[in-house]
mmCIF file of C-alpha atoms in Angstrom:
data_model
loop_
_atom_site.group_PDB
_atom_site.id
_atom_site.type_symbol
_atom_site.label_atom_id
_atom_site.label_comp_id
_atom_site.label_asym_id
_atom_site.label_seq_id
_atom_site.Cartn_x
_atom_site.Cartn_y
_atom_site.Cartn_z
ATOM 1 C CA MET A 9 -106.883 -40.727 83.622
ATOM 2 C CA PRO A 10 -107.550 -44.413 82.608
ATOM 3 C CA THR A 11 -110.941 -45.813 82.274
ATOM 4 C CA SER A 12 -112.414 -47.556 85.431
ATOM 5 C CA HIS A 13 -114.767 -50.521 85.214
ATOM 6 C CA LEU A 14 -115.871 -49.369 88.902
ATOM 7 C CA ALA A 15 -117.821 -46.102 89.637
ATOM 8 C CA GLY A 16 -117.110 -45.994 92.918
ATOM 9 C CA PRO A 17 -116.786 -45.150 95.875
ATOM 10 C CA VAL A 18 -114.934 -48.268 97.168
ATOM 11 C CA LEU A 19 -114.653 -48.595 100.646
ATOM 12 C CA VAL A 20 -111.402 -50.739 101.787
ATOM 13 C CA ILE A 21 -111.467 -52.187 105.099
ATOM 14 C CA GLY A 22 -108.156 -53.295 106.664
ATOM 15 C CA THR A 23 -105.347 -51.348 105.316
ATOM 16 C CA GLY A 24 -102.468 -54.121 105.608
ATOM 17 C CA LEU A 25 -100.580 -54.868 102.181
ATOM 18 C CA LEU A 26 -103.472 -55.907 100.302
ATOM 19 C CA GLY A 27 -106.102 -53.454 101.304
ATOM 20 C CA THR A 28 -103.326 -50.414 100.766
ATOM 21 C CA SER A 29 -102.356 -51.959 97.158
ATOM 22 C CA VAL A 30 -106.152 -52.126 96.268
ATOM 23 C CA GLY A 31 -106.566 -48.315 97.424
ATOM 24 C CA LEU A 32 -103.273 -47.252 95.452
ATOM 25 C CA GLY A 33 -104.393 -49.280 92.225
ATOM 26 C CA LEU A 34 -107.786 -47.807 92.260
ATOM 27 C CA ARG A 35 -106.820 -44.601 92.689
ATOM 28 C CA ALA A 36 -104.389 -44.465 90.208
ATOM 29 C CA LYS A 37 -107.497 -45.340 88.082
ATOM 30 C CA GLY A 38 -109.348 -42.037 89.316
ATOM 31 C CA VAL A 39 -111.473 -44.003 91.957
ATOM 32 C CA ALA A 40 -112.633 -42.767 94.744
ATOM 33 C CA VAL A 41 -111.334 -44.492 97.679
ATOM 34 C CA TYR A 42 -112.262 -44.587 101.537
ATOM 35 C CA LEU A 43 -110.092 -46.568 104.109
ATOM 36 C CA GLN A 44 -111.064 -48.021 107.454
ATOM 37 C CA ASP A 45 -108.618 -50.005 109.776
ATOM 38 C CA ILE A 46 -108.888 -50.838 113.491
ATOM 39 C CA SER A 47 -105.527 -49.571 113.692
ATOM 40 C CA PRO A 48 -105.011 -45.598 113.610
ATOM 41 C CA THR A 49 -101.564 -45.845 112.355
ATOM 42 C CA ALA A 50 -101.678 -48.342 109.637
ATOM 43 C CA GLN A 51 -104.812 -46.160 108.420
ATOM 44 C CA ALA A 52 -102.801 -42.956 108.413
ATOM 45 C CA VAL A 53 -99.751 -44.715 106.625
ATOM 46 C CA ALA A 54 -102.207 -45.566 103.962
ATOM 47 C CA HIS A 55 -103.880 -42.370 103.702
ATOM 48 C CA ASP A 56 -100.309 -40.845 103.426
ATOM 49 C CA ILE A 57 -99.349 -42.805 100.507
ATOM 50 C CA GLY A 58 -102.066 -41.960 98.725
ATOM 51 C CA ALA A 59 -104.258 -45.217 99.222
ATOM 52 C CA GLY A 60 -107.314 -43.200 99.907
ATOM 53 C CA GLN A 61 -109.352 -40.748 102.191
ATOM 54 C CA PRO A 62 -109.587 -41.970 105.888
ATOM 55 C CA LEU A 63 -113.719 -42.706 106.461
ATOM 56 C CA ASP A 64 -114.418 -40.314 109.443
ATOM 57 C CA SER A 65 -116.808 -42.609 112.094
ATOM 58 C CA GLU A 66 -119.899 -39.779 111.168
ATOM 59 C CA ALA A 67 -119.515 -39.970 107.623
ATOM 60 C CA ARG A 68 -122.159 -41.160 105.479
ATOM 61 C CA ILE A 69 -121.259 -43.054 102.571
ATOM 62 C CA ALA A 70 -122.975 -45.691 100.022
ATOM 63 C CA PRO A 71 -119.807 -47.409 98.436
ATOM 64 C CA GLU A 72 -120.581 -49.183 95.244
ATOM 65 C CA LEU A 73 -118.331 -51.754 96.766
ATOM 66 C CA VAL A 74 -116.563 -52.795 99.792
ATOM 67 C CA VAL A 75 -113.388 -54.446 99.899
ATOM 68 C CA ILE A 76 -112.130 -56.772 103.657
ATOM 69 C CA GLY A 77 -109.000 -56.588 103.454
ATOM 70 C CA ALA A 78 -108.625 -57.882 107.008
ATOM 71 C CA PRO A 79 -107.069 -61.330 108.614
ATOM 72 C CA PRO A 80 -108.885 -64.516 108.095
ATOM 73 C CA ASP A 81 -110.070 -64.574 111.647
ATOM 74 C CA VAL A 82 -112.173 -61.516 111.390
ATOM 75 C CA THR A 83 -113.218 -61.235 108.026
ATOM 76 C CA ALA A 84 -116.426 -63.072 107.936
ATOM 77 C CA THR A 85 -117.544 -60.590 110.792
ATOM 78 C CA LEU A 86 -116.613 -57.702 109.085
ATOM 79 C CA VAL A 87 -118.314 -59.051 105.514
ATOM 80 C CA ALA A 88 -121.617 -59.412 107.686
ATOM 81 C CA GLU A 89 -121.305 -56.266 109.442
ATOM 82 C CA SER A 90 -120.504 -54.516 105.799
ATOM 83 C CA LEU A 91 -123.426 -56.668 104.278
ATOM 84 C CA LEU A 92 -125.755 -55.043 107.375
ATOM 85 C CA LYS A 93 -124.264 -51.252 107.329
ATOM 86 C CA TYR A 94 -124.409 -50.973 103.362
ATOM 87 C CA PRO A 95 -127.443 -52.469 102.085
ATOM 88 C CA ASN A 96 -126.684 -51.625 98.308
ATOM 89 C CA SER A 97 -123.203 -52.614 98.257
ATOM 90 C CA THR A 98 -121.763 -55.421 96.753
ATOM 91 C CA VAL A 99 -118.812 -56.868 99.630
ATOM 92 C CA VAL A 100 -116.220 -58.779 98.918
ATOM 93 C CA ASP A 101 -113.102 -60.204 100.681
ATOM 94 C CA ILE A 102 -109.677 -60.801 99.505
ATOM 95 C CA ALA A 103 -108.379 -63.486 102.332
ATOM 96 C CA SER A 104 -106.235 -66.340 100.890
ATOM 97 C CA VAL A 105 -108.865 -68.987 102.241
ATOM 98 C CA LYS A 106 -112.417 -69.125 101.182
ATOM 99 C CA GLY A 107 -114.426 -72.054 102.554
ATOM 100 C CA SER A 108 -114.644 -71.178 106.015
ATOM 101 C CA ILE A 109 -115.441 -67.612 105.670
ATOM 102 C CA LEU A 110 -117.907 -68.509 103.446
ATOM 103 C CA ASP A 111 -119.124 -71.071 106.080
ATOM 104 C CA ALA A 112 -119.414 -68.279 108.597
ATOM 105 C CA VAL A 113 -121.482 -66.008 106.630
ATOM 106 C CA ASN A 114 -123.984 -68.240 105.831
ATOM 107 C CA ALA A 115 -124.010 -69.382 109.558
ATOM 108 C CA ASP A 116 -124.424 -65.796 110.700
ATOM 109 C CA ALA A 117 -128.554 -65.406 111.868
ATOM 110 C CA ARG A 118 -128.506 -61.737 111.375
ATOM 111 C CA LEU A 119 -128.415 -62.009 107.465
ATOM 112 C CA SER A 120 -130.712 -62.837 105.004
ATOM 113 C CA ASP A 121 -130.364 -64.546 101.726
ATOM 114 C CA ALA A 122 -130.707 -60.931 100.161
ATOM 115 C CA ASP A 123 -127.633 -59.929 101.995
ATOM 116 C CA ARG A 124 -125.560 -62.981 101.327
ATOM 117 C CA ALA A 125 -126.232 -62.298 97.475
ATOM 118 C CA ARG A 126 -124.402 -59.270 97.681
ATOM 119 C CA TYR A 127 -121.109 -60.932 98.731
ATOM 120 C CA VAL A 128 -118.717 -62.385 96.688
ATOM 121 C CA GLY A 129 -115.411 -64.333 98.095
ATOM 122 C CA THR A 130 -112.090 -63.124 96.070
ATOM 123 C CA HIS A 131 -108.378 -64.119 96.362
ATOM 124 C CA PRO A 132 -105.824 -61.882 94.631
ATOM 125 C CA MET A 133 -102.710 -64.360 94.178
ATOM 126 C CA ALA A 134 -100.293 -61.596 94.746
ATOM 127 C CA GLY A 135 -98.269 -60.641 97.796
ATOM 128 C CA ARG A 136 -94.656 -59.708 99.007
ATOM 129 C CA GLU A 137 -92.794 -61.289 102.458
ATOM 130 C CA LYS A 138 -93.192 -57.723 103.780
ATOM 131 C CA SER A 139 -96.137 -56.743 105.167
ATOM 132 C CA GLY A 140 -98.339 -53.727 106.188
ATOM 133 C CA PRO A 141 -99.479 -50.624 104.101
ATOM 134 C CA ALA A 142 -95.696 -49.008 103.808
ATOM 135 C CA ALA A 143 -95.163 -52.540 101.452
ATOM 136 C CA ALA A 144 -97.913 -52.001 99.388
ATOM 137 C CA ARG A 145 -97.650 -51.187 95.710
ATOM 138 C CA GLY A 146 -100.381 -50.075 93.472
ATOM 139 C CA ALA A 147 -98.972 -52.408 90.896
ATOM 140 C CA LEU A 148 -99.136 -55.286 92.915
ATOM 141 C CA PHE A 149 -101.413 -57.148 91.195
ATOM 142 C CA THR A 150 -100.992 -56.432 87.434
ATOM 143 C CA SER A 151 -101.178 -59.910 85.709
ATOM 144 C CA MET A 152 -101.360 -61.855 88.400
ATOM 145 C CA PRO A 153 -104.235 -64.191 89.023
ATOM 146 C CA TRP A 154 -107.174 -63.083 90.851
ATOM 147 C CA VAL A 155 -109.829 -65.816 91.791
ATOM 148 C CA ILE A 156 -113.489 -65.398 91.792
ATOM 149 C CA CYS A 157 -115.398 -67.537 94.061
ATOM 150 C CA ALA A 158 -119.111 -67.109 93.476
ATOM 151 C CA HIS A 159 -121.419 -69.010 95.828
ATOM 152 C CA GLN A 160 -125.017 -70.173 94.947
ATOM 153 C CA LEU A 161 -126.532 -67.739 96.206
ATOM 154 C CA ALA A 162 -124.309 -64.671 94.843
ATOM 155 C CA SER A 163 -125.940 -62.169 92.436
ATOM 156 C CA ALA A 164 -124.813 -61.495 89.001
ATOM 157 C CA ALA A 165 -124.711 -58.010 89.498
ATOM 158 C CA SER A 166 -122.300 -58.545 92.592
ATOM 159 C CA VAL A 167 -120.063 -61.435 90.859
ATOM 160 C CA LYS A 168 -119.768 -58.337 87.895
ATOM 161 C CA THR A 169 -118.715 -56.176 90.400
ATOM 162 C CA ALA A 170 -115.969 -58.135 92.019
ATOM 163 C CA GLU A 171 -114.761 -58.839 88.665
ATOM 164 C CA ALA A 172 -114.684 -55.541 87.587
ATOM 165 C CA LEU A 173 -112.426 -54.954 91.037
ATOM 166 C CA ALA A 174 -109.807 -57.495 89.662
ATOM 167 C CA ILE A 175 -109.757 -55.962 85.960
ATOM 168 C CA ASP A 176 -109.323 -52.374 87.020
ATOM 169 C CA LEU A 177 -106.260 -53.728 89.241
ATOM 170 C CA GLY A 178 -104.624 -55.285 86.093
ATOM 171 C CA ALA A 179 -105.245 -59.084 87.471
ATOM 172 C CA THR A 180 -106.162 -62.167 85.319
ATOM 173 C CA LEU A 181 -109.354 -63.467 86.246
ATOM 174 C CA HIS A 182 -109.900 -67.210 87.452
ATOM 175 C CA ARG A 183 -113.259 -68.744 88.334
ATOM 176 C CA MET A 184 -113.472 -71.422 91.023
ATOM 177 C CA ASP A 185 -115.793 -72.977 93.752
ATOM 178 C CA VAL A 186 -114.622 -72.566 97.083
ATOM 179 C CA THR A 187 -113.559 -75.872 97.975
ATOM 180 C CA ALA A 188 -111.191 -76.335 94.620
ATOM 181 C CA HIS A 189 -109.914 -73.055 95.523
ATOM 182 C CA ASP A 190 -108.989 -73.905 99.101
ATOM 183 C CA GLU A 191 -107.860 -77.373 97.751
ATOM 184 C CA SER A 192 -105.356 -75.252 94.991
ATOM 185 C CA VAL A 193 -104.053 -72.839 97.205
ATOM 186 C CA ALA A 194 -103.128 -75.507 99.876
ATOM 187 C CA LEU A 195 -100.935 -77.198 97.329
ATOM 188 C CA THR A 196 -99.447 -74.141 95.483
ATOM 189 C CA SER A 197 -99.292 -71.398 98.582
ATOM 190 C CA HIS A 198 -99.570 -72.946 102.001
ATOM 191 C CA PHE A 199 -97.829 -75.954 101.672
ATOM 192 C CA PRO A 200 -94.329 -74.334 100.277
ATOM 193 C CA GLN A 201 -94.933 -71.759 103.066
ATOM 194 C CA ALA A 202 -95.125 -74.671 105.561
ATOM 195 C CA ALA A 203 -92.135 -76.540 104.051
ATOM 196 C CA SER A 204 -89.950 -73.177 103.656
ATOM 197 C CA SER A 205 -90.907 -72.597 107.608
ATOM 198 C CA MET A 206 -89.923 -75.752 108.587
ATOM 199 C CA ILE A 207 -86.692 -76.016 106.702
ATOM 200 C CA ALA A 208 -85.558 -72.593 107.674
ATOM 201 C CA SER A 209 -86.475 -73.281 111.155
ATOM 202 C CA ARG A 210 -83.751 -76.065 111.166
ATOM 203 C CA LEU A 211 -80.889 -73.112 110.650
ATOM 204 C CA LEU A 212 -81.610 -71.968 114.300
ATOM 205 C CA ASN A 213 -78.938 -73.856 115.695
ATOM 206 C CA ALA A 214 -76.352 -73.935 112.646
ATOM 207 C CA GLN A 215 -72.799 -72.754 113.448
ATOM 208 C CA ALA A 216 -71.760 -69.685 111.484
ATOM 209 C CA HIS A 217 -69.462 -71.350 109.610
ATOM 210 C CA GLN A 218 -71.940 -73.548 108.365
ATOM 211 C CA LEU A 219 -74.230 -70.735 107.083
ATOM 212 C CA GLY A 220 -71.311 -69.143 105.676
ATOM 213 C CA LEU A 221 -71.388 -71.932 102.658
ATOM 214 C CA ALA A 222 -75.219 -70.475 101.993
ATOM 215 C CA GLY A 223 -75.967 -70.250 98.396
ATOM 216 C CA ASN A 224 -79.114 -69.199 96.448
ATOM 217 C CA GLY A 225 -80.613 -72.806 96.729
ATOM 218 C CA LEU A 226 -80.850 -72.177 100.590
ATOM 219 C CA ARG A 227 -82.084 -68.883 99.753
ATOM 220 C CA ASP A 228 -84.621 -69.559 97.239
ATOM 221 C CA MET A 229 -86.114 -72.162 99.301
ATOM 222 C CA THR A 230 -86.497 -70.326 102.781
ATOM 223 C CA ARG A 231 -87.221 -66.600 101.248
ATOM 224 C CA ILE A 232 -91.037 -66.868 102.269
ATOM 225 C CA ALA A 233 -90.008 -68.339 105.763
ATOM 226 C CA ALA A 234 -89.511 -64.494 106.491
ATOM 227 C CA SER A 235 -93.490 -63.604 105.893
ATOM 228 C CA ASP A 236 -95.625 -62.456 108.420
ATOM 229 C CA GLU A 237 -96.133 -65.378 111.165
ATOM 230 C CA LYS A 238 -99.290 -64.245 112.595
ATOM 231 C CA LEU A 239 -101.547 -63.968 109.273
ATOM 232 C CA TRP A 240 -100.086 -67.353 108.487
ATOM 233 C CA ILE A 241 -101.108 -69.037 111.523
ATOM 234 C CA GLN A 242 -104.448 -68.085 110.572
ATOM 235 C CA ILE A 243 -104.387 -69.348 107.143
ATOM 236 C CA PHE A 244 -103.098 -72.771 108.384
ATOM 237 C CA SER A 245 -105.920 -73.081 110.866
ATOM 238 C CA HIS A 246 -108.699 -72.025 108.302
ATOM 239 C CA ASN A 247 -107.520 -74.311 105.532
ATOM 240 C CA ALA A 248 -106.344 -77.410 107.877
ATOM 241 C CA LYS A 249 -108.733 -79.676 106.153
ATOM 242 C CA ALA A 250 -106.985 -79.294 102.833
ATOM 243 C CA LEU A 251 -103.404 -78.940 104.159
ATOM 244 C CA ILE A 252 -103.445 -82.199 105.838
ATOM 245 C CA PRO A 253 -103.098 -84.523 103.348
ATOM 246 C CA ILE A 254 -100.073 -82.832 101.178
ATOM 247 C CA LEU A 255 -98.586 -83.023 104.390
ATOM 248 C CA SER A 256 -99.251 -86.255 105.029
ATOM 249 C CA GLY A 257 -98.205 -86.793 101.677
ATOM 250 C CA MET A 258 -94.845 -85.301 102.327
ATOM 251 C CA LYS A 259 -94.389 -86.880 105.478
ATOM 252 C CA GLU A 260 -94.714 -90.258 103.843
ATOM 253 C CA ASP A 261 -91.924 -89.432 100.922
ATOM 254 C CA LEU A 262 -89.589 -87.801 103.868
ATOM 255 C CA ASP A 263 -90.213 -91.672 105.718
ATOM 256 C CA ARG A 264 -89.595 -93.383 102.562
ATOM 257 C CA LEU A 265 -86.225 -91.409 102.099
ATOM 258 C CA ILE A 266 -85.170 -91.761 105.704
ATOM 259 C CA ASN A 267 -85.915 -95.602 105.384
ATOM 260 C CA THR A 268 -83.707 -95.474 102.119
ATOM 261 C CA LEU A 269 -80.542 -93.395 103.667
ATOM 262 C CA ASN A 270 -80.466 -95.872 106.634
ATOM 263 C CA ASN A 271 -79.204 -98.539 104.118
ATOM 264 C CA PRO A 272 -77.887 -96.376 101.198
ATOM 265 C CA THR A 273 -75.980 -99.410 99.569
ATOM 266 C CA GLY A 274 -78.755 -101.763 100.460
ATOM 267 C CA HIS A 275 -80.968 -103.691 97.322
ATOM 268 C CA GLY A 276 -82.759 -100.879 95.307
ATOM 269 C CA ALA A 277 -81.832 -98.103 97.181
ATOM 270 C CA LEU A 278 -80.156 -96.122 94.704
ATOM 271 C CA LEU A 279 -83.030 -96.886 92.213
ATOM 272 C CA ASP A 280 -85.584 -95.668 94.981
ATOM 273 C CA LEU A 281 -83.206 -92.454 95.394
ATOM 274 C CA SER A 282 -83.155 -91.959 91.319
ATOM 275 C CA GLN A 283 -86.924 -92.413 91.393
ATOM 276 C CA LEU A 284 -87.588 -89.882 94.242
ATOM 277 C CA MET A 285 -85.256 -87.212 92.427
ATOM 278 C CA SER A 286 -87.361 -88.054 88.659
ATOM 279 C CA GLU A 287 -90.420 -87.568 90.426
ATOM 280 C CA GLY A 288 -89.160 -83.922 92.065
ATOM 281 C CA ASN A 289 -87.696 -83.191 88.382
ATOM 282 C CA ALA A 290 -91.224 -84.175 86.879
ATOM 283 C CA GLY A 291 -93.119 -81.915 89.395
ATOM 284 C CA GLN A 292 -91.249 -78.872 88.908
ATOM 285 C CA ALA A 293 -91.467 -79.169 85.249
ATOM 286 C CA ARG A 294 -95.180 -78.768 85.428
ATOM 287 C CA ILE A 295 -94.900 -75.424 87.101
ATOM 288 C CA PRO A 296 -95.849 -72.813 84.272
ATOM 289 C CA GLY A 297 -93.422 -70.475 83.404
ATOM 290 C CA LYS A 298 -93.442 -67.046 81.431
ATOM 291 C CA HIS A 299 -97.547 -66.635 79.980
ATOM 292 C CA GLY A 300 -98.337 -70.239 81.179
ATOM 293 C CA ALA A 301 -95.354 -71.632 78.980
ATOM 294 C CA PRO A 302 -93.224 -74.520 80.595
ATOM 295 C CA PRO A 303 -89.995 -73.625 81.775
ATOM 296 C CA GLN A 304 -88.241 -75.824 79.524
ATOM 297 C CA ALA A 305 -89.638 -73.590 76.535
ATOM 298 C CA PHE A 306 -87.002 -71.224 77.106
ATOM 299 C CA ALA A 307 -82.876 -71.727 76.692
ATOM 300 C CA LEU A 308 -80.501 -70.557 79.550
ATOM 301 C CA VAL A 309 -77.320 -68.662 78.503
ATOM 302 C CA THR A 310 -75.481 -68.054 82.178
ATOM 303 C CA VAL A 311 -73.234 -64.980 82.161
ATOM 304 C CA VAL A 312 -70.468 -64.119 84.922
ATOM 305 C CA VAL A 313 -70.572 -60.460 85.667
ATOM 306 C CA ASP A 314 -68.521 -58.365 87.781
ATOM 307 C CA ASP A 315 -70.103 -57.171 90.836
ATOM 308 C CA LYS A 316 -69.666 -53.283 90.472
ATOM 309 C CA PRO A 317 -72.278 -50.518 89.859
ATOM 310 C CA GLY A 318 -73.913 -50.656 86.041
ATOM 311 C CA GLN A 319 -73.075 -54.395 84.988
ATOM 312 C CA ILE A 320 -76.600 -55.341 85.165
ATOM 313 C CA ALA A 321 -77.915 -52.400 83.088
ATOM 314 C CA ALA A 322 -75.227 -52.495 80.503
ATOM 315 C CA LEU A 323 -76.175 -56.372 79.934
ATOM 316 C CA VAL A 324 -79.750 -55.937 79.638
ATOM 317 C CA THR A 325 -78.984 -53.128 77.136
ATOM 318 C CA ASP A 326 -76.540 -55.247 75.269
ATOM 319 C CA ILE A 327 -79.291 -58.222 75.136
ATOM 320 C CA GLY A 328 -82.075 -55.268 74.124
ATOM 321 C CA GLU A 329 -79.926 -53.573 71.426
ATOM 322 C CA ALA A 330 -79.578 -57.268 69.908
ATOM 323 C CA GLY A 331 -83.094 -57.292 69.439
ATOM 324 C CA ILE A 332 -83.201 -60.487 71.468
ATOM 325 C CA ASN A 333 -86.232 -60.885 74.181
ATOM 326 C CA LEU A 334 -85.178 -61.337 77.596
ATOM 327 C CA GLU A 335 -87.925 -63.889 78.968
ATOM 328 C CA ASP A 336 -86.740 -64.291 82.337
ATOM 329 C CA MET A 337 -83.451 -63.375 84.269
ATOM 330 C CA ARG A 338 -81.880 -64.789 87.942
ATOM 331 C CA MET A 339 -78.677 -63.700 89.588
ATOM 332 C CA GLU A 340 -76.317 -65.627 91.772
ATOM 333 C CA HIS A 341 -73.737 -64.246 93.833
ATOM 334 C CA SER A 342 -70.450 -66.333 93.920
ATOM 335 C CA ALA A 343 -69.555 -67.166 97.413
ATOM 336 C CA GLY A 344 -65.880 -65.576 98.305
ATOM 337 C CA HIS A 345 -65.731 -63.799 94.614
ATOM 338 C CA GLN A 346 -66.326 -60.557 93.637
ATOM 339 C CA VAL A 347 -68.493 -61.810 90.576
ATOM 340 C CA GLY A 348 -71.950 -62.900 90.326
ATOM 341 C CA LEU A 349 -73.712 -65.297 87.733
ATOM 342 C CA VAL A 350 -76.515 -64.284 85.931
ATOM 343 C CA ASP A 351 -79.220 -66.697 84.201
ATOM 344 C CA VAL A 352 -80.809 -65.241 80.740
ATOM 345 C CA SER A 353 -84.024 -67.101 79.810
ATOM 346 C CA VAL A 354 -84.130 -66.625 75.830
ATOM 347 C CA LEU A 355 -86.097 -68.627 72.990
ATOM 348 C CA PRO A 356 -84.089 -71.519 72.327
ATOM 349 C CA GLY A 357 -83.826 -70.494 68.629
ATOM 350 C CA ARG A 358 -81.745 -67.071 69.916
ATOM 351 C CA ARG A 359 -79.414 -68.640 72.179
ATOM 352 C CA ASP A 360 -76.044 -69.085 69.816
ATOM 353 C CA GLU A 361 -77.106 -65.883 68.573
ATOM 354 C CA LEU A 362 -77.238 -64.130 72.180
ATOM 355 C CA ILE A 363 -73.915 -66.299 73.053
ATOM 356 C CA ASN A 364 -72.795 -64.441 70.287
ATOM 357 C CA VAL A 365 -73.150 -61.231 70.655
ATOM 358 C CA LEU A 366 -72.615 -61.087 74.569
ATOM 359 C CA THR A 367 -69.143 -62.718 73.770
ATOM 360 C CA ASN A 368 -68.334 -60.225 71.068
ATOM 361 C CA ASN A 369 -69.380 -57.520 73.567
ATOM 362 C CA GLY A 370 -66.873 -58.692 75.996
ATOM 363 C CA TRP A 371 -68.933 -60.667 78.118
ATOM 364 C CA LYS A 372 -68.046 -63.771 79.830
ATOM 365 C CA VAL A 373 -70.406 -66.525 78.774
ATOM 366 C CA ALA A 374 -70.302 -70.148 80.849
ATOM 367 C CA GLN A 375 -71.238 -72.580 78.763
#
């Protein structure tokens, strides 16, 4: 059994996607996990897939750690109740907003400073479009960022326990204060969700023949629009202060684009469009790629693949047998044809070698 940093037991309150994934990951490490959820069905599913044991209402336990995996609007209440019920336990939450929860915990008159010292806000930057315990994966947090937001009263021991949770689940630790965290996720997570949902909403009245032309660009832009709307309503409202300036900036850019397109042949119009696209290019280039490297650190090779079983596996095998490391891979279907386009990313110095290997093995390489 792999060694864990947590001794356990751990109580997970809230058996949705994240809470159940926490349970699965810790159970794989041999940590005893108890589960509790207001929904008997969700709790039963989490138990059935091996995330832990249901906590009997009469059971008396002394958990090393309590993990609150509930929606943001009830997280602070559950944190406070857990601090009071388990006076020797560290309590963490894994909600995607931190400031509003900390404010509510600090404002709870039932809690002493000694109670608050055992609370640490955290946020694993992992998830799926699917929700609920059935979508949970024990490896969901592997190599993903896990933010620790230790407040001023948090004890060193509780912070260490919170960090041990992230380490045991294979995540990478990041330390931020709550304000910096909420501003960061507003830009990198909450804003993309809002933009994706608004783009997807434009498709509601689209004609079938229009949607028939949809490619991977539209699918990529709207993938996260399928996320749990009930959860995102709460996230938006809890982090509105940090999100509004970003949306306002986008509104200014949209107004600028609309004004330019109202007279696309006017003086300076093409320059303005060019600047807008260049700004987008520059912003996209700042998104870290594999291992934090910039995307342009890799060279791209596009391979035409027949739409039949075994083709992707054969392609990956040929690349591996050539001793070339596959840095990234992305597949796009070709509309109206029984083929797909597979974009393979490799180190620039191996690009020509890869093209030669694939060509000699009978693959069609688009250059």
